[in-house]
mmCIF file of C-alpha atoms in Angstrom:
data_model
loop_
_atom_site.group_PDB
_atom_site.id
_atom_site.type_symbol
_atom_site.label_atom_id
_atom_site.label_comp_id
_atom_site.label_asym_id
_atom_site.label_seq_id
_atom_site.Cartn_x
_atom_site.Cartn_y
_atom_site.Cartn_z
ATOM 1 C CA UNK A 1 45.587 37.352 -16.840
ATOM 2 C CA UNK A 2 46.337 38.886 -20.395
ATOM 3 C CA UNK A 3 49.011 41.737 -20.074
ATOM 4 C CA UNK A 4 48.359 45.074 -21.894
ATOM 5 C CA UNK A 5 48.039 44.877 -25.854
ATOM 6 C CA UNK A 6 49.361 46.957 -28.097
ATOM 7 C CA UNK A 7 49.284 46.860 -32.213
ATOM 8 C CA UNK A 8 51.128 47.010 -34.339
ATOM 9 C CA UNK A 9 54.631 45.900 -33.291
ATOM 10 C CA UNK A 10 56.403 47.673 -35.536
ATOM 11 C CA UNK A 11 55.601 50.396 -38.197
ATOM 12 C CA UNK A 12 57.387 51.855 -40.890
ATOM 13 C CA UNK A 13 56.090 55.021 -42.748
ATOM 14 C CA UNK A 14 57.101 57.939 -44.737
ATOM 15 C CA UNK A 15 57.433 60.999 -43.402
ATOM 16 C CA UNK A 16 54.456 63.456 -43.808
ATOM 17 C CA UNK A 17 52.322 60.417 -43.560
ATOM 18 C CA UNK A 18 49.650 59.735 -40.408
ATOM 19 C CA UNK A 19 50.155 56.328 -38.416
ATOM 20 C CA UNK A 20 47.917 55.295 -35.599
ATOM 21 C CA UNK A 21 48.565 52.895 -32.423
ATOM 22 C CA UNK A 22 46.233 50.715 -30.771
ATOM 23 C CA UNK A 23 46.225 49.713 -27.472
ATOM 24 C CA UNK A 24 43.812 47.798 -25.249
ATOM 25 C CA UNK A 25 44.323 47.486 -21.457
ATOM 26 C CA UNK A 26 44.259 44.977 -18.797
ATOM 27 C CA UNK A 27 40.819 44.088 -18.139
ATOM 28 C CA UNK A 28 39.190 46.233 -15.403
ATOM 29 C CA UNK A 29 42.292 48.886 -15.264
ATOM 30 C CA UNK A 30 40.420 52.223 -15.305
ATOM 31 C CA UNK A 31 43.850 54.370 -16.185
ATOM 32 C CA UNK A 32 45.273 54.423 -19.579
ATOM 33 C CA UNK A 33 48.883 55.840 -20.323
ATOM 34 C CA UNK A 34 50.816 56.645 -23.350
ATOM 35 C CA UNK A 35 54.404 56.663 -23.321
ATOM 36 C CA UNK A 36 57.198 57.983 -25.643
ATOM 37 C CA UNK A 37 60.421 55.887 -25.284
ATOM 38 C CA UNK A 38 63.528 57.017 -27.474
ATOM 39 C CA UNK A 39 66.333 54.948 -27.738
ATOM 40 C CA UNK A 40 68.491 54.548 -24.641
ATOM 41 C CA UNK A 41 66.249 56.895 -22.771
ATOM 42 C CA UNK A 42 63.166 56.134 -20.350
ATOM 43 C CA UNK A 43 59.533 56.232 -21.341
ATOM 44 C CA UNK A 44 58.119 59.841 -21.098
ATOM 45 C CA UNK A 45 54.672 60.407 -20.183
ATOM 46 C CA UNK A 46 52.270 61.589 -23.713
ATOM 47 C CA UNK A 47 48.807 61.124 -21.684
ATOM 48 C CA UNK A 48 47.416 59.557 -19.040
ATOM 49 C CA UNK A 49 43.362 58.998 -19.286
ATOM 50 C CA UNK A 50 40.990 58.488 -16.216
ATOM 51 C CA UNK A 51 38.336 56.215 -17.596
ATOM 52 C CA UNK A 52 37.526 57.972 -20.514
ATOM 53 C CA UNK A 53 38.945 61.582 -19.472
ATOM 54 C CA UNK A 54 42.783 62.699 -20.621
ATOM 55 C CA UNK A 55 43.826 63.846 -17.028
ATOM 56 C CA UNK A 56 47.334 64.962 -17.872
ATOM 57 C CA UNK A 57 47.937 65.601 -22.049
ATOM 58 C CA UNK A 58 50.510 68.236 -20.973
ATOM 59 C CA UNK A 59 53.546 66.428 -23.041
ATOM 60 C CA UNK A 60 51.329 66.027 -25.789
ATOM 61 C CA UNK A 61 52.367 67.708 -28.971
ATOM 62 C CA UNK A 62 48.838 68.356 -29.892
ATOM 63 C CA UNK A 63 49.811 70.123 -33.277
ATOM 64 C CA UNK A 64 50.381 66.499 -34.723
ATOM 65 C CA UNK A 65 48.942 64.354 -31.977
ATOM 66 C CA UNK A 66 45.840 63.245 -30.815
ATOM 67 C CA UNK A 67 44.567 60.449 -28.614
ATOM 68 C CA UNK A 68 41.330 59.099 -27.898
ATOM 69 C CA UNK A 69 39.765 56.421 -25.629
ATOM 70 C CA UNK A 70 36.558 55.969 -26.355
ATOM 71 C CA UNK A 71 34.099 53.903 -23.703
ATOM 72 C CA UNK A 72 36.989 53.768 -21.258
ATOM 73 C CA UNK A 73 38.604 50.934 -22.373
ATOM 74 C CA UNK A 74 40.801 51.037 -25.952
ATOM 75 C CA UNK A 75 42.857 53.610 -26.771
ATOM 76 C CA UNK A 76 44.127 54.911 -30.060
ATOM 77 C CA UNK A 77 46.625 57.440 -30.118
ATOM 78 C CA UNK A 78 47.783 59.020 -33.579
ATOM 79 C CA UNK A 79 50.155 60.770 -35.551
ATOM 80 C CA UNK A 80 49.513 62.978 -38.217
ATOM 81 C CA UNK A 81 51.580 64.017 -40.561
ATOM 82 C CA UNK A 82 54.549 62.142 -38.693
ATOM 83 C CA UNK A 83 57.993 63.725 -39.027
ATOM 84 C CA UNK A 84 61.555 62.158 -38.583
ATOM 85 C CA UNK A 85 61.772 62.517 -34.885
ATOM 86 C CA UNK A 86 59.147 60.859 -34.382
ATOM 87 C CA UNK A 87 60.749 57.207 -34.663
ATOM 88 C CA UNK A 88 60.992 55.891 -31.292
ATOM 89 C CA UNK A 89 58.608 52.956 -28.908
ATOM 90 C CA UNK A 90 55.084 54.005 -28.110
ATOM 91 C CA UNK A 91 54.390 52.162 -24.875
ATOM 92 C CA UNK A 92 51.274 51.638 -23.537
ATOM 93 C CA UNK A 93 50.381 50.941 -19.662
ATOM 94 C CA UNK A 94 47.616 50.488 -18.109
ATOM 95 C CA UNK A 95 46.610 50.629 -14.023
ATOM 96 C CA UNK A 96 43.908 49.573 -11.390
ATOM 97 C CA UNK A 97 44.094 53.742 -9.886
ATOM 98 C CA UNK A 98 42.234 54.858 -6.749
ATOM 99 C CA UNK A 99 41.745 58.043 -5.499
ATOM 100 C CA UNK A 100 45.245 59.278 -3.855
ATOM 101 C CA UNK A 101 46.826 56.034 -4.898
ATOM 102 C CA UNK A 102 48.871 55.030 -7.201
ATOM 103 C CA UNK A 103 48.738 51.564 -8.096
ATOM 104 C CA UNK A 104 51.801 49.651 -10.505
ATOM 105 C CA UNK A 105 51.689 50.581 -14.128
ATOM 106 C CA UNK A 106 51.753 47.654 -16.350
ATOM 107 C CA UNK A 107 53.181 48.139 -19.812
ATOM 108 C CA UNK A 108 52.535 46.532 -23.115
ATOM 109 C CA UNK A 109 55.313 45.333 -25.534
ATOM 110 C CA UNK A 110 55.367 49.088 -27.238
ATOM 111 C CA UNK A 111 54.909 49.724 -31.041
ATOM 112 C CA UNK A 112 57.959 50.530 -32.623
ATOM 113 C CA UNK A 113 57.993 53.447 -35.247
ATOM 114 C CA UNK A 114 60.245 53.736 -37.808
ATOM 115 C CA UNK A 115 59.547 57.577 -39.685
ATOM 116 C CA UNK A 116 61.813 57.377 -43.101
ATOM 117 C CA UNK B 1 58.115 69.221 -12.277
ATOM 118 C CA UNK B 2 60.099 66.451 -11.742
ATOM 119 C CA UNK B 3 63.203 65.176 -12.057
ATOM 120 C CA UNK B 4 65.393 62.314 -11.757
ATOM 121 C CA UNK B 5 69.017 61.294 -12.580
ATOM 122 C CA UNK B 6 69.942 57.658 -12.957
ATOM 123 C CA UNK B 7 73.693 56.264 -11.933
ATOM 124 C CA UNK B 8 75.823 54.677 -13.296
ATOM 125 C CA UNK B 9 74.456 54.655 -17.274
ATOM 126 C CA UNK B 10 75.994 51.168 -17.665
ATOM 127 C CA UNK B 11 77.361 48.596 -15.050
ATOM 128 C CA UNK B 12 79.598 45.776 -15.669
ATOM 129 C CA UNK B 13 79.566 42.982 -12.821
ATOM 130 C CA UNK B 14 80.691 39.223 -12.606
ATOM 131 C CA UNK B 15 78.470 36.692 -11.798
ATOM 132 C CA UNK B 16 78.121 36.294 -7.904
ATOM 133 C CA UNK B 17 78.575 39.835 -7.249
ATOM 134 C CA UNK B 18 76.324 42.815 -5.971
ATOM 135 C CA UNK B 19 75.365 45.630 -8.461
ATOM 136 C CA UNK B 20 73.794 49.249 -7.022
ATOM 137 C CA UNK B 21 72.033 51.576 -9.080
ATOM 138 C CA UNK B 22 71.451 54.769 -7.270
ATOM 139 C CA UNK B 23 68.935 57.084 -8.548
ATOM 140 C CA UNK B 24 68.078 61.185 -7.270
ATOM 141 C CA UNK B 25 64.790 63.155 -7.194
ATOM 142 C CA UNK B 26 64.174 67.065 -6.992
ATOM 143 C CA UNK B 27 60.357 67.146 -6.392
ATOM 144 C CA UNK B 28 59.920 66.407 -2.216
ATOM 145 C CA UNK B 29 56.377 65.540 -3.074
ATOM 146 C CA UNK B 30 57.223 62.277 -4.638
ATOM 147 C CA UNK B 31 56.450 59.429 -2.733
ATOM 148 C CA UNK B 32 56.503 56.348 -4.903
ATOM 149 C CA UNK B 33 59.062 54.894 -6.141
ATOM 150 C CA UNK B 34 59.295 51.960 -8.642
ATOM 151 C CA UNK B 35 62.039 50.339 -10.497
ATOM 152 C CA UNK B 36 61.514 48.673 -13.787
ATOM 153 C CA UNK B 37 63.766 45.990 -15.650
ATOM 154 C CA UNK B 38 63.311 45.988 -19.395
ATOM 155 C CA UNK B 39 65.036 43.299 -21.435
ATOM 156 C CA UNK B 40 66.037 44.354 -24.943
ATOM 157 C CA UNK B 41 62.957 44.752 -27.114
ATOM 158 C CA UNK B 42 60.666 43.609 -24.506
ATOM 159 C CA UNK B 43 58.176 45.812 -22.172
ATOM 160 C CA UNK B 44 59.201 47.360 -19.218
ATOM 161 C CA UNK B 45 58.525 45.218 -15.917
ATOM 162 C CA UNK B 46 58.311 46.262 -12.138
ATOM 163 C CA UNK B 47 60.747 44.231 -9.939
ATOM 164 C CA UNK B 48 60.208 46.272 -7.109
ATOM 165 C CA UNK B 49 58.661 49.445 -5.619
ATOM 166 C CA UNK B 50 58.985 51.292 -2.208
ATOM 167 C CA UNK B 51 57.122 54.057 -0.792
ATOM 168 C CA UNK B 52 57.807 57.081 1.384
ATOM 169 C CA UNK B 53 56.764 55.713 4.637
ATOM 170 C CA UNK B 54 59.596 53.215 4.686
ATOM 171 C CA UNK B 55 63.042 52.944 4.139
ATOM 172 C CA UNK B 56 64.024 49.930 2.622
ATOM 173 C CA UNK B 57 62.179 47.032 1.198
ATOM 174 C CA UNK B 58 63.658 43.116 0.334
ATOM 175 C CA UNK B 59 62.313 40.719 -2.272
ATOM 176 C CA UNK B 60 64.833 37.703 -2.697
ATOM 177 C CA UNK B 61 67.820 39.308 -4.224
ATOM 178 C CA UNK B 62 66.252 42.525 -4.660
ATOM 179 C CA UNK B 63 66.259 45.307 -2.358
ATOM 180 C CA UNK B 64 65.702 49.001 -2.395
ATOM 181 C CA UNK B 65 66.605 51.798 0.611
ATOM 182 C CA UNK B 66 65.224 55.341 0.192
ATOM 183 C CA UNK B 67 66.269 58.295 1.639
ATOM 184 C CA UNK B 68 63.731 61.038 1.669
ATOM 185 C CA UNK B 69 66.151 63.947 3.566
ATOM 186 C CA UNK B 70 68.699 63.453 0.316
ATOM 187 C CA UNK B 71 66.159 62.537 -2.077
ATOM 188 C CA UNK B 72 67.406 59.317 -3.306
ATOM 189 C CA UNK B 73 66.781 55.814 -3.526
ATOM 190 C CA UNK B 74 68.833 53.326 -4.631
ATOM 191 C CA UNK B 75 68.436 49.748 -6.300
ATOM 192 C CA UNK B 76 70.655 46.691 -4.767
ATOM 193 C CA UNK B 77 70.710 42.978 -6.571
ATOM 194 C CA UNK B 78 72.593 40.334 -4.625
ATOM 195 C CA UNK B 79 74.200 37.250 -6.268
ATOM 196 C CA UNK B 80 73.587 38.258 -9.622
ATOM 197 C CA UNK B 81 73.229 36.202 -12.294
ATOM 198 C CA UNK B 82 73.311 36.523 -16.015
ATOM 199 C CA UNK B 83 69.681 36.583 -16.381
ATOM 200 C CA UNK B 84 69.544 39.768 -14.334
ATOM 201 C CA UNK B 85 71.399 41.485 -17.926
ATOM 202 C CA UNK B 86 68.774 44.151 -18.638
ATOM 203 C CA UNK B 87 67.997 47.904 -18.707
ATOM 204 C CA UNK B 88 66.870 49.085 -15.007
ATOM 205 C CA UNK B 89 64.953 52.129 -15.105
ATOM 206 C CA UNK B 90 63.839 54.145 -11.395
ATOM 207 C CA UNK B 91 60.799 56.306 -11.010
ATOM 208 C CA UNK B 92 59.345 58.406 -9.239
ATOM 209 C CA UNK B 93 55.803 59.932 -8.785
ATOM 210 C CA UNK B 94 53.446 61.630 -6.091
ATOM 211 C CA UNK B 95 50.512 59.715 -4.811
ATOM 212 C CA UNK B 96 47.584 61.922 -3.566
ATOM 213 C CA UNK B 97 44.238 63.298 -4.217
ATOM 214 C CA UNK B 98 44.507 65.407 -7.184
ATOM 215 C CA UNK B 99 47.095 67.648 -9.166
ATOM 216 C CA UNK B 100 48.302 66.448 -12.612
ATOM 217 C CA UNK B 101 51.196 65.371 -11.375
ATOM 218 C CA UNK B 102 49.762 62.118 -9.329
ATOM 219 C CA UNK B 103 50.147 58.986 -11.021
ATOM 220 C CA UNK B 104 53.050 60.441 -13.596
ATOM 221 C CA UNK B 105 55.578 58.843 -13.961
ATOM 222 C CA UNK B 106 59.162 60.215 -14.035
ATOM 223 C CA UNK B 107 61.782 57.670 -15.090
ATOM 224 C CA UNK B 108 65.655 58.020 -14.964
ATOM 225 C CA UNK B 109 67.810 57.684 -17.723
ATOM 226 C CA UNK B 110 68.876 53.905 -17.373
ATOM 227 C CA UNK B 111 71.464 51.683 -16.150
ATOM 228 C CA UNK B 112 72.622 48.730 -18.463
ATOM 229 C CA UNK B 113 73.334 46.192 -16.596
ATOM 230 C CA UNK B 114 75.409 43.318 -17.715
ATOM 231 C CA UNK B 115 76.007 40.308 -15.981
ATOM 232 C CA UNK B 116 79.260 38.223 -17.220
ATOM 233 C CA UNK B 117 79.486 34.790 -16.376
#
């Protein structure tokens, strides 16, 4: 089966400038995550959506971020205006979740973000 | 919320030998617990994953015990071999009906392992 997609691989911007990250799931996997992954550090949960509901946006720095996943399937998550600290991996995974379960998380290849 | 600490940060080992990377949890609710291996620049992948309800689980060279009265679990790779050189990352989450936390994951810090031939 295809894995978990993500676009672009890498991005390089300016500071002050938005970016966006696309990200489209294993087919039929219901829960969406966004992860934050800074260099020699693990991933860091952003989001996690339910379908089309953001179930946990806790770590979410909603002042610049915002995240969407519209029909339950893609997922954009953006970045606006983007700031130094922001360079890091944006990893996407995606999961088959019942209730009370929790089933493996697979993630995509990340998008790497480069903030100059 | 949360939190785990990952041991050693990096891990030198010949080829042939064992390598153990132990890993420590403060939440008592957690009760899944995956491990990840992420080769440089590539996705993270699970190798392995054990739940509260037992104590140890084996997959080929791969094994992982948990201890639920200390809180930790730890990762154990027989016979290693240079294509086992990666980043290992442990997790930990709570399965069950409701609360934010389910399905979160909570990942150590890393262990770099490196396998010499």
């Amino acid at each position: 089966e295809a894995g978990v997609v993500q676009s672009p691989r890498y991005k390089i911007i300016e500071k002050k400038q938005p970016v966006a990250f696309w990200c489209n799931p294993i087919s039929g996997h219901n829960t969406l995550y966004w992860y934050l992954q800074n260099l020699g550090q693990g991933p860091e949960l952003l989001i996690r959506y339910e379908n089309e509901e953001a179930v946990d946006d806790s770590q979410l720095p909603k002042d610049r971020f915002s995240a969407e996943r519209l029909k339950g399937v893609d997922s954009t998550l953006k970045i606006q205006p983007a700031e130094l600290g922001d360079s890091a991996v944006y990893l996407c995974a995606s999961s088959f979740s019942l209730a009370g379960t929790t089933d493996t998380q697979y993630f995509g290849p990340g998008t790497r973000l480069t903030v100059l | 919320g949360e939190n785990v600490e990952q041991h050693p940060s990096t891990l030198s080992v010949q080829e042939g030998d064992s390598a153990v990377i132990k890993c420590t949890y403060s939440d008592s609710a957690s009760n899944y617990f995956p491990w990840y291996k992420q080769e440089l620049g590539k996705r993270p992948q699970l190798i392995i994953d054990i739940r509260s309800n037992v104590g140890e689980k084996k997959d080929q060279r791969i094994a992982v015990t948990l201890n639920k009265t200390a809180k930790h679990f730890s990762l154990h790779i027989t016979e290693t071999q240079p294509e086992d050189s990666a980043v290992y990352f442990c997790a930990a989450t709570q399965e069950g009906a409701g609360g934010t936390s389910y399905g979160k994951l909570t990942f150590g810090q890393g262990t770099i392992l490196t396998v010499h031939p």
